[in-house]
CSV table of C-alpha atoms in Angstrom, one decimal:
chain,number,residue,atom,x,y,z
A,1,MET,CA,275.4,45.6,94.9
A,2,ASP,CA,276.6,42.0,93.9
A,3,ASN,CA,274.3,39.3,92.6
A,4,LEU,CA,271.5,36.7,94.7
A,5,PRO,CA,271.9,33.9,95.0
A,6,ARG,CA,271.7,31.3,91.7
A,7,ARG,CA,269.3,28.2,92.9
A,8,GLY,CA,269.3,24.5,91.3
A,9,HIS,CA,266.4,24.3,90.0
A,10,ASN,CA,266.2,20.5,91.3
A,11,GLU,CA,267.7,21.2,94.3
A,12,GLN,CA,264.6,21.5,97.1
A,13,ARG,CA,264.8,23.8,99.9
A,14,TRP,CA,264.8,22.1,103.1
A,15,MET,CA,267.5,19.8,101.2
A,16,PHE,CA,270.1,22.3,103.7
A,17,TRP,CA,273.0,20.0,103.1
A,18,LYS,CA,273.1,20.1,99.3
A,19,ARG,CA,274.6,23.8,99.5
A,20,ARG,CA,277.6,23.3,101.7
A,21,ARG,CA,278.3,26.1,102.8
A,22,HIS,CA,275.0,25.5,104.2
A,23,LEU,CA,276.3,22.2,105.8
A,24,VAL,CA,279.1,24.3,106.9
A,25,ALA,CA,276.8,26.9,109.2
A,26,PHE,CA,274.5,23.5,110.2
A,27,LEU,CA,277.6,21.5,111.6
A,28,ALA,CA,279.4,25.3,113.7
A,29,PHE,CA,275.6,25.9,114.9
A,30,LEU,CA,276.3,22.0,116.1
A,31,GLY,CA,279.8,23.5,117.2
A,32,PHE,CA,278.9,26.6,119.3
A,33,PHE,CA,276.1,24.5,121.0
A,34,THR,CA,279.1,21.6,121.8
A,35,VAL,CA,281.4,24.7,123.1
A,36,ASN,CA,278.5,25.8,125.5
A,37,LEU,CA,277.9,22.0,126.9
A,38,LEU,CA,281.9,22.3,127.7
A,39,ARG,CA,281.6,25.7,129.2
A,40,SER,CA,279.9,24.9,131.5
A,41,ASN,CA,279.4,21.7,132.4
A,42,PHE,CA,281.7,22.0,135.3
A,43,PHE,CA,279.7,24.9,136.1
A,44,ASN,CA,276.2,22.7,136.2
A,45,ALA,CA,277.9,19.9,138.1
A,46,VAL,CA,279.3,21.5,141.6
A,47,ASN,CA,275.7,22.0,143.1
A,48,PRO,CA,275.1,17.5,143.0
A,49,MET,CA,279.6,16.9,143.8
A,50,ARG,CA,278.5,19.4,147.1
A,51,THR,CA,275.1,17.7,147.6
A,52,LEU,CA,274.9,14.8,150.7
A,53,TYR,CA,274.2,11.8,150.4
A,54,ASN,CA,273.8,9.0,152.7
A,55,VAL,CA,276.4,5.9,152.2
A,56,THR,CA,276.0,2.9,154.3
A,57,LEU,CA,279.0,1.4,155.7
A,58,ASP,CA,280.2,-2.5,155.9
A,59,ASN,CA,278.2,-2.5,159.5
A,60,GLY,CA,275.2,-0.9,158.9
A,61,THR,CA,275.6,2.5,160.0
A,62,VAL,CA,274.6,4.9,158.3
A,63,VAL,CA,276.1,8.3,157.3
A,64,GLU,CA,276.3,11.1,155.3
A,65,LYS,CA,279.0,11.6,152.8
A,66,GLN,CA,279.8,15.2,150.4
A,67,ASP,CA,282.1,14.4,147.0
A,68,VAL,CA,284.1,18.0,147.3
A,69,THR,CA,283.8,20.2,150.5
A,70,TRP,CA,285.2,23.3,148.8
A,71,ASN,CA,284.2,26.6,150.0
A,72,PHE,CA,282.8,29.6,147.7
A,73,TRP,CA,286.2,30.7,147.1
A,74,GLU,CA,287.9,27.8,145.9
A,75,ILE,CA,284.7,27.1,143.9
A,76,PHE,CA,284.2,31.3,143.1
A,77,THR,CA,288.2,30.6,141.7
A,78,ILE,CA,287.8,27.0,139.5
A,79,LEU,CA,285.1,28.8,137.5
A,80,ARG,CA,286.3,32.4,136.7
A,81,ALA,CA,289.5,30.4,136.3
A,82,PHE,CA,287.5,29.5,132.6
A,83,ILE,CA,286.6,33.0,132.0
A,84,PHE,CA,290.4,34.4,132.2
A,85,GLY,CA,291.5,31.9,129.9
A,86,ASN,CA,289.4,32.3,127.6
A,87,ALA,CA,289.9,35.8,126.9
A,88,VAL,CA,293.1,35.2,126.7
A,89,THR,CA,293.7,33.8,123.2
A,90,GLN,CA,291.1,35.3,121.3
A,91,ILE,CA,293.3,37.6,119.6
A,92,LEU,CA,295.7,34.4,119.2
A,93,GLY,CA,292.5,32.1,117.7
A,94,GLY,CA,291.8,34.9,114.6
A,95,TRP,CA,295.5,34.7,114.2
A,96,LEU,CA,295.7,31.4,114.6
A,97,GLY,CA,292.5,30.7,112.3
A,98,ALA,CA,294.0,32.9,109.4
A,99,CYS,CA,297.2,31.4,109.2
A,100,LEU,CA,296.4,27.3,109.4
A,101,GLY,CA,292.8,27.2,108.8
A,102,GLY,CA,289.5,28.3,111.0
A,103,THR,CA,288.6,25.1,110.5
A,104,GLN,CA,291.4,23.3,112.0
A,105,VAL,CA,291.4,25.5,115.1
A,106,PHE,CA,287.6,25.3,116.3
A,107,GLY,CA,288.0,21.3,115.8
A,108,VAL,CA,291.1,20.7,117.5
A,109,ALA,CA,290.4,23.5,119.9
A,110,VAL,CA,287.1,21.8,120.9
A,111,ALA,CA,289.0,18.7,121.1
A,112,LEU,CA,291.0,19.3,123.4
A,113,SER,CA,288.2,20.7,125.6
A,114,ALA,CA,287.2,17.4,125.5
A,115,LEU,CA,289.5,15.5,126.2
A,116,PHE,CA,289.7,18.1,129.0
A,117,SER,CA,286.1,17.2,129.9
A,118,LEU,CA,287.0,13.2,130.0
A,119,VAL,CA,290.1,13.8,133.0
A,120,THR,CA,287.5,15.9,135.2
A,121,PRO,CA,285.4,14.0,137.3
A,122,PHE,CA,289.7,12.2,137.9
A,123,LEU,CA,290.8,14.8,138.9
A,124,VAL,CA,287.7,16.2,141.2
A,125,ASN,CA,288.2,12.8,142.7
A,126,MET,CA,292.1,13.8,143.3
A,127,ASP,CA,290.5,17.0,145.3
A,128,VAL,CA,293.7,18.6,144.4
A,129,VAL,CA,292.3,21.9,143.9
A,130,ASN,CA,295.4,24.2,142.4
A,131,ILE,CA,295.8,21.2,139.5
A,132,LEU,CA,291.5,21.9,138.4
A,133,ILE,CA,292.0,25.3,138.6
A,134,ALA,CA,295.0,25.6,136.0
A,135,ILE,CA,293.1,22.8,134.1
A,136,ARG,CA,289.3,24.6,133.8
A,137,PHE,CA,292.1,28.0,132.4
A,138,ILE,CA,293.5,25.9,130.4
A,139,GLY,CA,290.3,24.7,129.0
A,140,GLY,CA,289.6,28.6,128.8
A,141,LEU,CA,292.1,28.8,126.9
A,142,PHE,CA,291.2,26.5,124.0
A,143,GLU,CA,288.2,27.5,124.1
A,144,GLY,CA,289.0,31.2,123.4
A,145,VAL,CA,290.3,30.2,120.3
A,146,THR,CA,286.7,29.6,118.7
A,147,TYR,CA,284.9,32.5,118.0
A,148,PRO,CA,287.6,34.2,116.7
A,149,SER,CA,288.8,31.0,114.5
A,150,ILE,CA,285.6,30.6,113.3
A,151,ILE,CA,285.9,33.9,111.2
A,152,ALA,CA,288.4,32.6,109.7
A,153,VAL,CA,286.2,30.3,108.1
A,154,TRP,CA,283.3,32.6,107.1
A,155,SER,CA,285.1,34.5,105.4
A,156,ARG,CA,286.0,32.3,102.8
A,157,TRP,CA,282.4,30.5,103.2
A,158,ALA,CA,280.0,33.3,103.7
A,159,PRO,CA,279.5,35.5,100.4
A,160,PRO,CA,277.9,39.2,101.3
A,161,GLN,CA,274.7,38.0,100.4
A,162,GLU,CA,273.8,35.5,102.8
A,163,ARG,CA,276.5,36.8,105.7
A,164,ALA,CA,274.5,37.7,108.2
A,165,ARG,CA,272.1,34.6,108.4
A,166,LEU,CA,275.4,32.0,108.6
A,167,VAL,CA,277.4,33.8,111.0
A,168,THR,CA,274.3,34.2,113.7
A,169,ILE,CA,272.6,30.6,112.4
A,170,ALA,CA,276.1,29.4,113.7
A,171,PHE,CA,276.6,31.9,116.9
A,172,SER,CA,272.9,30.8,117.3
A,173,GLY,CA,273.9,27.6,118.9
A,174,SER,CA,275.8,28.8,122.3
A,175,TYR,CA,271.9,30.3,123.3
A,176,PHE,CA,270.1,27.5,122.4
A,177,SER,CA,272.6,24.9,124.8
A,178,ILE,CA,272.3,27.5,127.1
A,179,VAL,CA,268.5,27.1,127.0
A,180,VAL,CA,268.2,22.6,126.8
A,181,THR,CA,272.1,22.0,128.7
A,182,PRO,CA,270.7,22.4,132.7
A,183,PRO,CA,267.7,20.4,132.3
A,184,VAL,CA,269.1,17.8,130.6
A,185,TYR,CA,272.5,17.8,133.3
A,186,ARG,CA,270.3,18.6,135.9
A,187,PHE,CA,269.2,14.8,134.3
A,188,ILE,CA,272.2,13.0,133.7
A,189,ALA,CA,273.6,14.5,137.9
A,190,ASN,CA,270.3,12.2,139.5
A,191,THR,CA,270.6,9.2,137.2
A,192,LEU,CA,273.9,8.6,136.4
A,193,GLY,CA,275.4,10.6,138.6
A,194,TRP,CA,277.7,14.2,138.5
A,195,SER,CA,280.8,13.2,136.7
A,196,TYR,CA,278.6,11.6,133.5
A,197,ILE,CA,278.1,15.0,132.8
A,198,PHE,CA,281.4,15.1,131.8
A,199,TYR,CA,281.5,12.0,130.4
A,200,ILE,CA,279.1,12.4,128.5
A,201,SER,CA,279.7,16.6,127.0
A,202,GLY,CA,283.5,15.4,126.7
A,203,ILE,CA,283.0,12.4,124.1
A,204,ILE,CA,280.0,14.3,122.7
A,205,GLY,CA,282.5,17.0,121.5
A,206,LEU,CA,284.7,14.1,120.1
A,207,ILE,CA,281.9,13.0,118.2
A,208,TRP,CA,281.5,16.3,116.7
A,209,PHE,CA,285.1,17.3,116.1
A,210,VAL,CA,285.2,13.6,113.9
A,211,VAL,CA,282.0,15.3,111.3
A,212,TRP,CA,283.4,18.6,111.0
A,213,TRP,CA,287.3,17.0,110.1
A,214,THR,CA,285.3,14.9,108.4
A,215,VAL,CA,283.1,17.2,106.4
A,216,VAL,CA,284.6,20.8,106.9
A,217,LYS,CA,287.2,21.8,104.8
A,218,ASP,CA,288.5,24.9,104.6
A,219,LYS,CA,288.8,26.2,101.4
A,220,PRO,CA,285.2,25.5,99.3
A,221,GLU,CA,287.8,24.3,96.3
A,222,ASP,CA,288.7,21.8,98.9
A,223,ASP,CA,285.4,20.5,99.5
A,224,PRO,CA,284.4,17.2,97.1
A,225,HIS,CA,281.2,17.6,97.1
A,226,ILE,CA,280.3,20.8,96.2
A,227,SER,CA,278.4,21.5,93.1
A,228,THR,CA,279.9,23.7,90.5
A,229,GLU,CA,277.2,26.1,90.3
A,230,GLU,CA,277.8,26.5,94.1
A,231,LEU,CA,281.4,27.2,93.7
A,232,LYS,CA,281.5,29.8,91.0
A,233,TYR,CA,279.0,31.2,93.2
A,234,LEU,CA,281.5,30.9,95.5
A,235,ARG,CA,285.1,32.8,94.0
A,236,ASP,CA,282.2,34.8,91.5
A,237,ASN,CA,281.4,37.1,95.4
A,238,LEU,CA,284.1,36.0,97.8
A,239,ASP,CA,286.9,38.7,96.7
A,240,SER,CA,289.4,38.3,99.9
A,241,GLY,CA,291.2,36.7,98.1
A,242,PRO,CA,292.2,33.6,95.4
A,243,ASN,CA,290.1,31.4,97.4
A,244,ASP,CA,292.9,28.4,96.3
A,245,TYR,CA,295.0,29.9,98.9
A,246,ILE,CA,296.3,30.1,102.7
A,247,PRO,CA,298.9,32.7,102.6
A,248,LYS,CA,301.2,31.2,104.9
A,249,HIS,CA,302.3,34.9,106.4
A,250,ILE,CA,299.9,37.2,107.0
A,251,ILE,CA,300.9,41.4,107.2
A,252,TYR,CA,298.7,42.7,109.6
A,253,PRO,CA,298.6,45.9,109.8
A,254,TRP,CA,298.1,46.4,113.1
A,255,ASP,CA,299.3,50.9,113.1
A,256,GLN,CA,295.9,51.1,111.0
A,257,PHE,CA,294.0,48.6,113.4
A,258,ILE,CA,294.8,51.2,116.5
A,259,THR,CA,293.9,54.0,114.0
A,260,SER,CA,290.3,52.8,111.7
A,261,MET,CA,287.6,54.3,113.2
A,262,PRO,CA,284.9,51.6,112.2
A,263,VAL,CA,287.7,49.4,114.0
A,264,TRP,CA,286.7,50.7,116.7
A,265,ALA,CA,283.2,51.2,116.4
A,266,ILE,CA,283.0,47.5,116.4
A,267,VAL,CA,284.8,46.7,119.5
A,268,VAL,CA,282.4,49.7,121.0
A,269,ALA,CA,279.7,48.0,119.5
A,270,HIS,CA,280.8,44.3,120.9
A,271,THR,CA,282.0,46.0,124.3
A,272,CYS,CA,279.0,47.7,125.5
A,273,MET,CA,277.0,44.6,124.5
A,274,SER,CA,278.6,42.2,126.5
A,275,TRP,CA,278.2,45.0,129.6
A,276,GLY,CA,274.1,45.0,128.9
A,277,PHE,CA,273.8,41.4,128.8
A,278,THR,CA,275.4,41.1,132.4
A,279,LEU,CA,271.5,42.2,133.2
A,280,GLN,CA,270.6,38.7,132.6
A,281,THR,CA,272.7,37.4,134.7
A,282,GLU,CA,271.6,40.1,137.4
A,283,LEU,CA,268.1,39.4,136.7
A,284,PRO,CA,267.0,37.0,139.1
A,285,VAL,CA,269.0,39.4,142.0
A,286,PHE,CA,266.8,42.4,140.5
A,287,MET,CA,262.8,40.8,140.7
A,288,THR,CA,263.6,38.8,144.0
A,289,ASP,CA,265.0,42.3,145.6
A,290,ILE,CA,262.9,44.3,144.6
A,291,TYR,CA,259.5,41.9,144.0
A,292,ASN,CA,260.0,39.4,147.0
A,293,TYR,CA,258.7,37.2,143.9
A,294,ARG,CA,260.3,33.7,144.3
A,295,ILE,CA,259.6,31.9,141.1
A,296,ASP,CA,261.7,29.0,139.4
A,297,GLU,CA,265.0,30.4,138.8
A,298,THR,CA,265.1,28.0,135.5
A,299,TRP,CA,262.5,29.5,133.1
A,300,LEU,CA,263.3,33.2,134.4
A,301,MET,CA,266.9,32.6,133.4
A,302,PHE,CA,267.4,30.8,130.7
A,303,LEU,CA,263.8,32.3,128.9
A,304,PRO,CA,266.2,35.9,127.2
A,305,TYR,CA,267.9,32.9,126.3
A,306,LEU,CA,266.1,31.4,124.3
A,307,LEU,CA,264.5,34.6,122.8
A,308,VAL,CA,268.1,35.5,121.4
A,309,ALA,CA,268.6,32.2,120.5
A,310,VAL,CA,265.6,32.8,118.0
A,311,LEU,CA,265.5,36.1,117.5
A,312,MET,CA,269.4,36.3,116.1
A,313,PRO,CA,268.5,34.1,112.3
A,314,ALA,CA,266.6,36.0,112.8
A,315,GLY,CA,267.8,39.1,113.2
A,316,GLY,CA,270.5,37.4,110.1
A,317,VAL,CA,267.8,36.7,107.3
A,318,LEU,CA,266.2,40.5,108.4
A,319,ALA,CA,269.8,42.2,107.2
A,320,ASP,CA,270.9,40.1,104.7
A,321,TRP,CA,267.1,40.3,102.7
A,322,LEU,CA,268.0,45.0,103.9
A,323,ARG,CA,271.1,45.1,101.9
A,324,ASN,CA,270.6,42.6,99.7
A,325,SER,CA,266.9,44.5,98.2
A,326,GLU,CA,268.9,47.7,98.0
A,327,VAL,CA,266.8,48.8,100.6
A,328,LEU,CA,269.3,50.0,103.1
A,329,THR,CA,273.6,50.2,102.1
A,330,THR,CA,275.8,47.5,104.2
A,331,THR,CA,276.3,50.3,106.2
A,332,GLN,CA,273.0,50.9,106.8
A,333,VAL,CA,272.3,47.7,107.9
A,334,ARG,CA,274.6,47.8,110.3
A,335,LYS,CA,274.0,51.5,111.8
A,336,VAL,CA,270.3,50.6,112.0
A,337,PHE,CA,270.3,47.6,113.3
A,338,ILE,CA,273.1,48.2,116.2
A,339,CYS,CA,271.8,51.8,116.9
A,340,VAL,CA,268.5,51.1,116.7
A,341,THR,CA,268.9,48.0,119.5
A,342,PHE,CA,270.7,50.1,122.1
A,343,ILE,CA,268.1,52.9,122.0
A,344,SER,CA,265.3,50.5,122.8
A,345,GLN,CA,267.4,48.6,125.3
A,346,ALA,CA,268.1,51.6,126.9
A,347,ILE,CA,264.4,52.6,127.1
A,348,LEU,CA,263.4,48.6,128.4
A,349,VAL,CA,265.8,49.4,131.1
A,350,LEU,CA,265.2,52.5,132.6
A,351,LEU,CA,261.1,51.2,131.7
A,352,ALA,CA,262.1,48.2,133.5
A,353,GLY,CA,263.3,50.6,137.0
A,354,HIS,CA,260.9,53.1,137.2
A,355,LEU,CA,257.3,50.8,135.9
A,356,ASN,CA,256.6,49.1,139.6
A,357,SER,CA,255.2,46.6,138.1
A,358,PHE,CA,256.9,42.8,138.7
A,359,ASN,CA,255.0,41.9,135.4
A,360,GLY,CA,255.7,45.1,133.0
A,361,SER,CA,259.7,45.1,134.7
A,362,LEU,CA,260.2,41.3,134.1
A,363,LEU,CA,258.8,41.3,130.2
A,364,CYS,CA,260.6,44.7,129.6
A,365,LEU,CA,264.4,43.3,131.2
A,366,VAL,CA,263.5,39.8,128.9
A,367,LEU,CA,262.9,41.9,125.9
A,368,ALA,CA,266.1,44.1,126.0
A,369,ILE,CA,268.2,41.5,126.8
A,370,GLY,CA,266.3,39.0,123.9
A,371,LEU,CA,267.0,42.3,121.5
A,372,SER,CA,270.6,42.0,122.0
A,373,ALA,CA,270.1,39.4,119.0
A,374,PHE,CA,269.9,41.8,116.0
A,375,ALA,CA,273.3,43.7,117.8
A,376,TRP,CA,274.6,40.0,117.1
A,377,ALA,CA,273.6,40.2,113.5
A,378,ALA,CA,275.8,43.1,112.7
A,379,PHE,CA,279.0,43.7,114.7
A,380,SER,CA,279.2,39.9,114.6
A,381,VAL,CA,279.7,40.2,110.4
A,382,ASN,CA,281.2,44.1,110.5
A,383,HIS,CA,284.6,42.4,110.5
A,384,LEU,CA,284.1,40.2,107.2
A,385,ASP,CA,282.7,43.6,105.8
A,386,ILE,CA,285.3,46.1,106.6
A,387,ALA,CA,288.4,44.0,106.8
A,388,PRO,CA,287.6,40.3,105.4
A,389,GLN,CA,291.1,38.6,105.5
A,390,HIS,CA,292.1,40.3,108.5
A,391,ALA,CA,287.9,39.5,110.2
A,392,SER,CA,289.3,36.3,112.5
A,393,VAL,CA,291.8,38.4,114.1
A,394,LEU,CA,289.7,42.2,114.2
A,395,MET,CA,287.2,39.6,116.0
A,396,GLY,CA,289.4,38.0,118.6
A,397,LEU,CA,290.3,42.0,119.8
A,398,SER,CA,286.5,42.8,119.8
A,399,ASN,CA,286.0,40.1,121.9
A,400,THR,CA,288.6,40.4,124.4
A,401,PHE,CA,287.3,43.7,125.1
A,402,ALA,CA,284.0,42.3,125.3
A,403,CYS,CA,284.9,39.4,128.0
A,404,VAL,CA,286.7,41.8,130.3
A,405,SER,CA,283.9,44.3,130.1
A,406,SER,CA,281.6,41.2,130.8
A,407,PHE,CA,283.3,40.8,133.9
A,408,LEU,CA,283.6,44.7,135.4
A,409,GLY,CA,280.0,44.8,134.2
A,410,THR,CA,279.3,41.8,136.9
A,411,HIS,CA,281.4,43.7,139.5
A,412,LEU,CA,280.5,47.6,138.7
A,413,THR,CA,277.1,45.7,139.1
A,414,GLY,CA,277.4,43.8,141.8
A,415,TYR,CA,278.9,46.7,143.7
A,416,ILE,CA,276.2,49.2,143.7
A,417,ILE,CA,273.4,47.4,144.9
A,418,GLY,CA,275.3,46.9,148.2
A,419,GLU,CA,272.1,47.3,150.2
A,420,ARG,CA,269.8,45.9,147.4
A,421,ASN,CA,267.4,48.3,146.6
A,422,LEU,CA,265.3,50.4,144.1
A,423,GLU,CA,267.1,53.5,144.5
A,424,GLN,CA,270.9,51.7,144.1
A,425,TRP,CA,269.3,49.6,140.9
A,426,GLN,CA,267.6,52.1,139.0
A,427,TYR,CA,271.7,53.9,139.5
A,428,ALA,CA,273.1,50.8,138.2
A,429,PHE,CA,270.8,50.7,135.3
A,430,TYR,CA,271.5,54.2,134.6
A,431,VAL,CA,275.4,52.9,134.0
A,432,ILE,CA,273.6,50.1,131.5
A,433,ILE,CA,271.3,53.3,129.3
A,434,ALA,CA,274.7,55.0,129.3
A,435,VAL,CA,276.9,52.4,127.6
A,436,TYR,CA,273.8,51.4,125.8
A,437,LEU,CA,273.5,55.3,124.1
A,438,VAL,CA,277.4,56.0,124.6
A,439,GLY,CA,277.8,52.1,122.2
A,440,ALA,CA,274.6,53.4,119.9
A,441,LEU,CA,276.0,57.0,119.0
A,442,LEU,CA,279.9,55.9,118.5
A,443,TYR,CA,278.9,53.7,116.3
A,444,TRP,CA,276.2,55.9,114.8
A,445,ALA,CA,279.1,58.5,114.2
A,446,PHE,CA,282.5,55.9,113.1
A,447,ALA,CA,280.9,52.2,111.4
A,448,SER,CA,281.3,51.0,108.1
A,449,GLY,CA,279.8,48.7,105.8
A,450,GLU,CA,282.8,48.9,104.0
A,451,ARG,CA,285.6,47.3,102.7
A,452,GLN,CA,288.2,49.3,104.1
A,453,ARG,CA,291.4,50.7,102.1
A,454,TRP,CA,294.3,48.7,104.4
A,455,ALA,CA,292.7,45.8,103.9
A,456,PRO,CA,293.3,45.1,100.0
A,457,PRO,CA,292.5,41.1,98.7
A,458,ALA,CA,294.8,38.7,100.0
A,459,PRO,CA,297.9,38.5,98.3
A,460,THR,CA,298.8,35.6,96.1
A,461,PRO,CA,301.8,33.6,96.5
A,462,GLU,CA,304.0,35.5,93.7
A,463,SER,CA,302.7,38.6,96.1
A,464,GLU,CA,303.5,37.2,99.6
A,465,SER,CA,307.3,35.9,98.3
A,466,LEU,CA,308.3,40.0,97.8
A,467,SER,CA,306.9,41.0,101.3
A,468,LEU,CA,308.6,38.3,103.3
A,469,PRO,CA,310.8,40.6,104.5
A,470,GLN,CA,308.8,43.4,105.9
A,471,ARG,CA,309.3,41.2,109.4
A,472,SER,CA,308.1,43.7,112.0
A,473,HIS,CA,304.8,43.4,110.8
A,474,VAL,CA,304.7,39.8,110.3
A,475,ILE,CA,302.9,37.8,113.0
C-alpha cells in the first residue's frame, strides 16, 4: 500500500488552494458545473422562446407574438443533435487529452462551447433550423471531449490515495449544476429575456476558461505555486511515467483493450449505470401515470440529482478510506461499490413497481437514482487503476457505450410503456433490474483494480524514439 499523504504542519485544512491538486479539483468542479450550464441552456430556453407575448403596434393595436414557431420534431431534432455530437468525440477526447494535455483540451472545449452559446440567439432569430441543428451538433462534439480529457488531468494530478475523492468532486459539479440551473434560467428568462440565458452562460464559460487556463497546468512540475512537499508527494505516488514528460506519440494496444476483461468490466458498469439512470427522466411520468398525482416537477426532477451530487464526493472519500486503511484492496473497493450499488438499485426498482404507494415508490426511485453516486466513485477511477497512461482513452471508450445505452434505454422504456399502465411500467422496471443484475455479475467476475501487464509505465523520451517505427499502433 502506498504511503498516506503527508500534511504540512502550517497548512490549514480548509485552505484547499494551498494544495494545488485540491485547487485543480475545485476548478474542475466549476468546469463541469459550467459544462452543464452550456449543455442545458437551449433546453431551458426553448419554452420561453415559444411563449406568446403581447406587442403593441404603432397604431395602438395589441397583437400576440412568438419568437419561434418550431414544431415538436424540429425542437426534438435540435436537442438530439447535441446528444449525437457528444457521443462521437469521446474516444477522440481521451486521445487528445493524453497527447496534448488534458487541461488544454478540457479548457478549449469549454471555451468553444461558450462561444457557440454566445452566437446562438443570433441564429435563433434568423430562424434557420438546419444551421441550429449543425451548431448544436458541433457543440456536442466539443463537450464530448470533456469527460475523457479530465481523466488525463487526473493521471498526473490524482495520487492513488486520493484518486476517488478528487475525481468524484470534479464530476459532481455536473449534478449540482443540474439542480441549480433550471430556476436560475427561468429567472433570467422572465427578467431579462431568453437570449440572456445564452449570453450569461457563454460569458461564465469564458471567464472559467481564463481562470482554468491561467491556474491549472498539465504537469505538477509546471505549476510555479506548488510546494516542494506536494511535488515530491505526487512524484513518489504517481507511477504512470515521468511527470515531466508528455509523450508526443502514444502507442495504444487496442488488441489488448478489446481482449481485456477488466476493460470490458468497466464498460459494462458504465453502460449499466447510464441505462439505469433513465429512471430519472421517467420518474415524473411514472408518478403521474400510476398515481395520477401531479406535483411540482421541478423538485421531483432534481431531488435525485441533488442526492447524487451530495453522495458522489462522500462515496469518493469512503472509497479512498477503505483502500488507504487496508480494510479492502483496490479491486475489492471497486467491486463492492459497483455490485452493492447495482443490487441495491435493483431491489429498490422492484419495490417501486410493486409497493402500490405513492410515497413508497417515490422514495425507492429517488434512492435508486441517488445511489448511482457510489457507482461513479468506482468505475470513474477504475480506468486510472488498470492503465493510468491510457485512462483517458478508456474513459472515452466506456462513455461512448454509456451515451448510446442512455439513448437506447430511454427509447426502449418509451416503447414498453405505450399504454401507460402499471403492468407495462413493471415490465420496463424488469428490464432495468436485469441490466443492473447482469452488470453486477459481470463486474464482480472480471473487474480489477490492479495495473494491467499491457499498461506499463509511460515511455521515456529515449524509449519513445525506439518505438516510433511501430506505426500501425500509433494514433
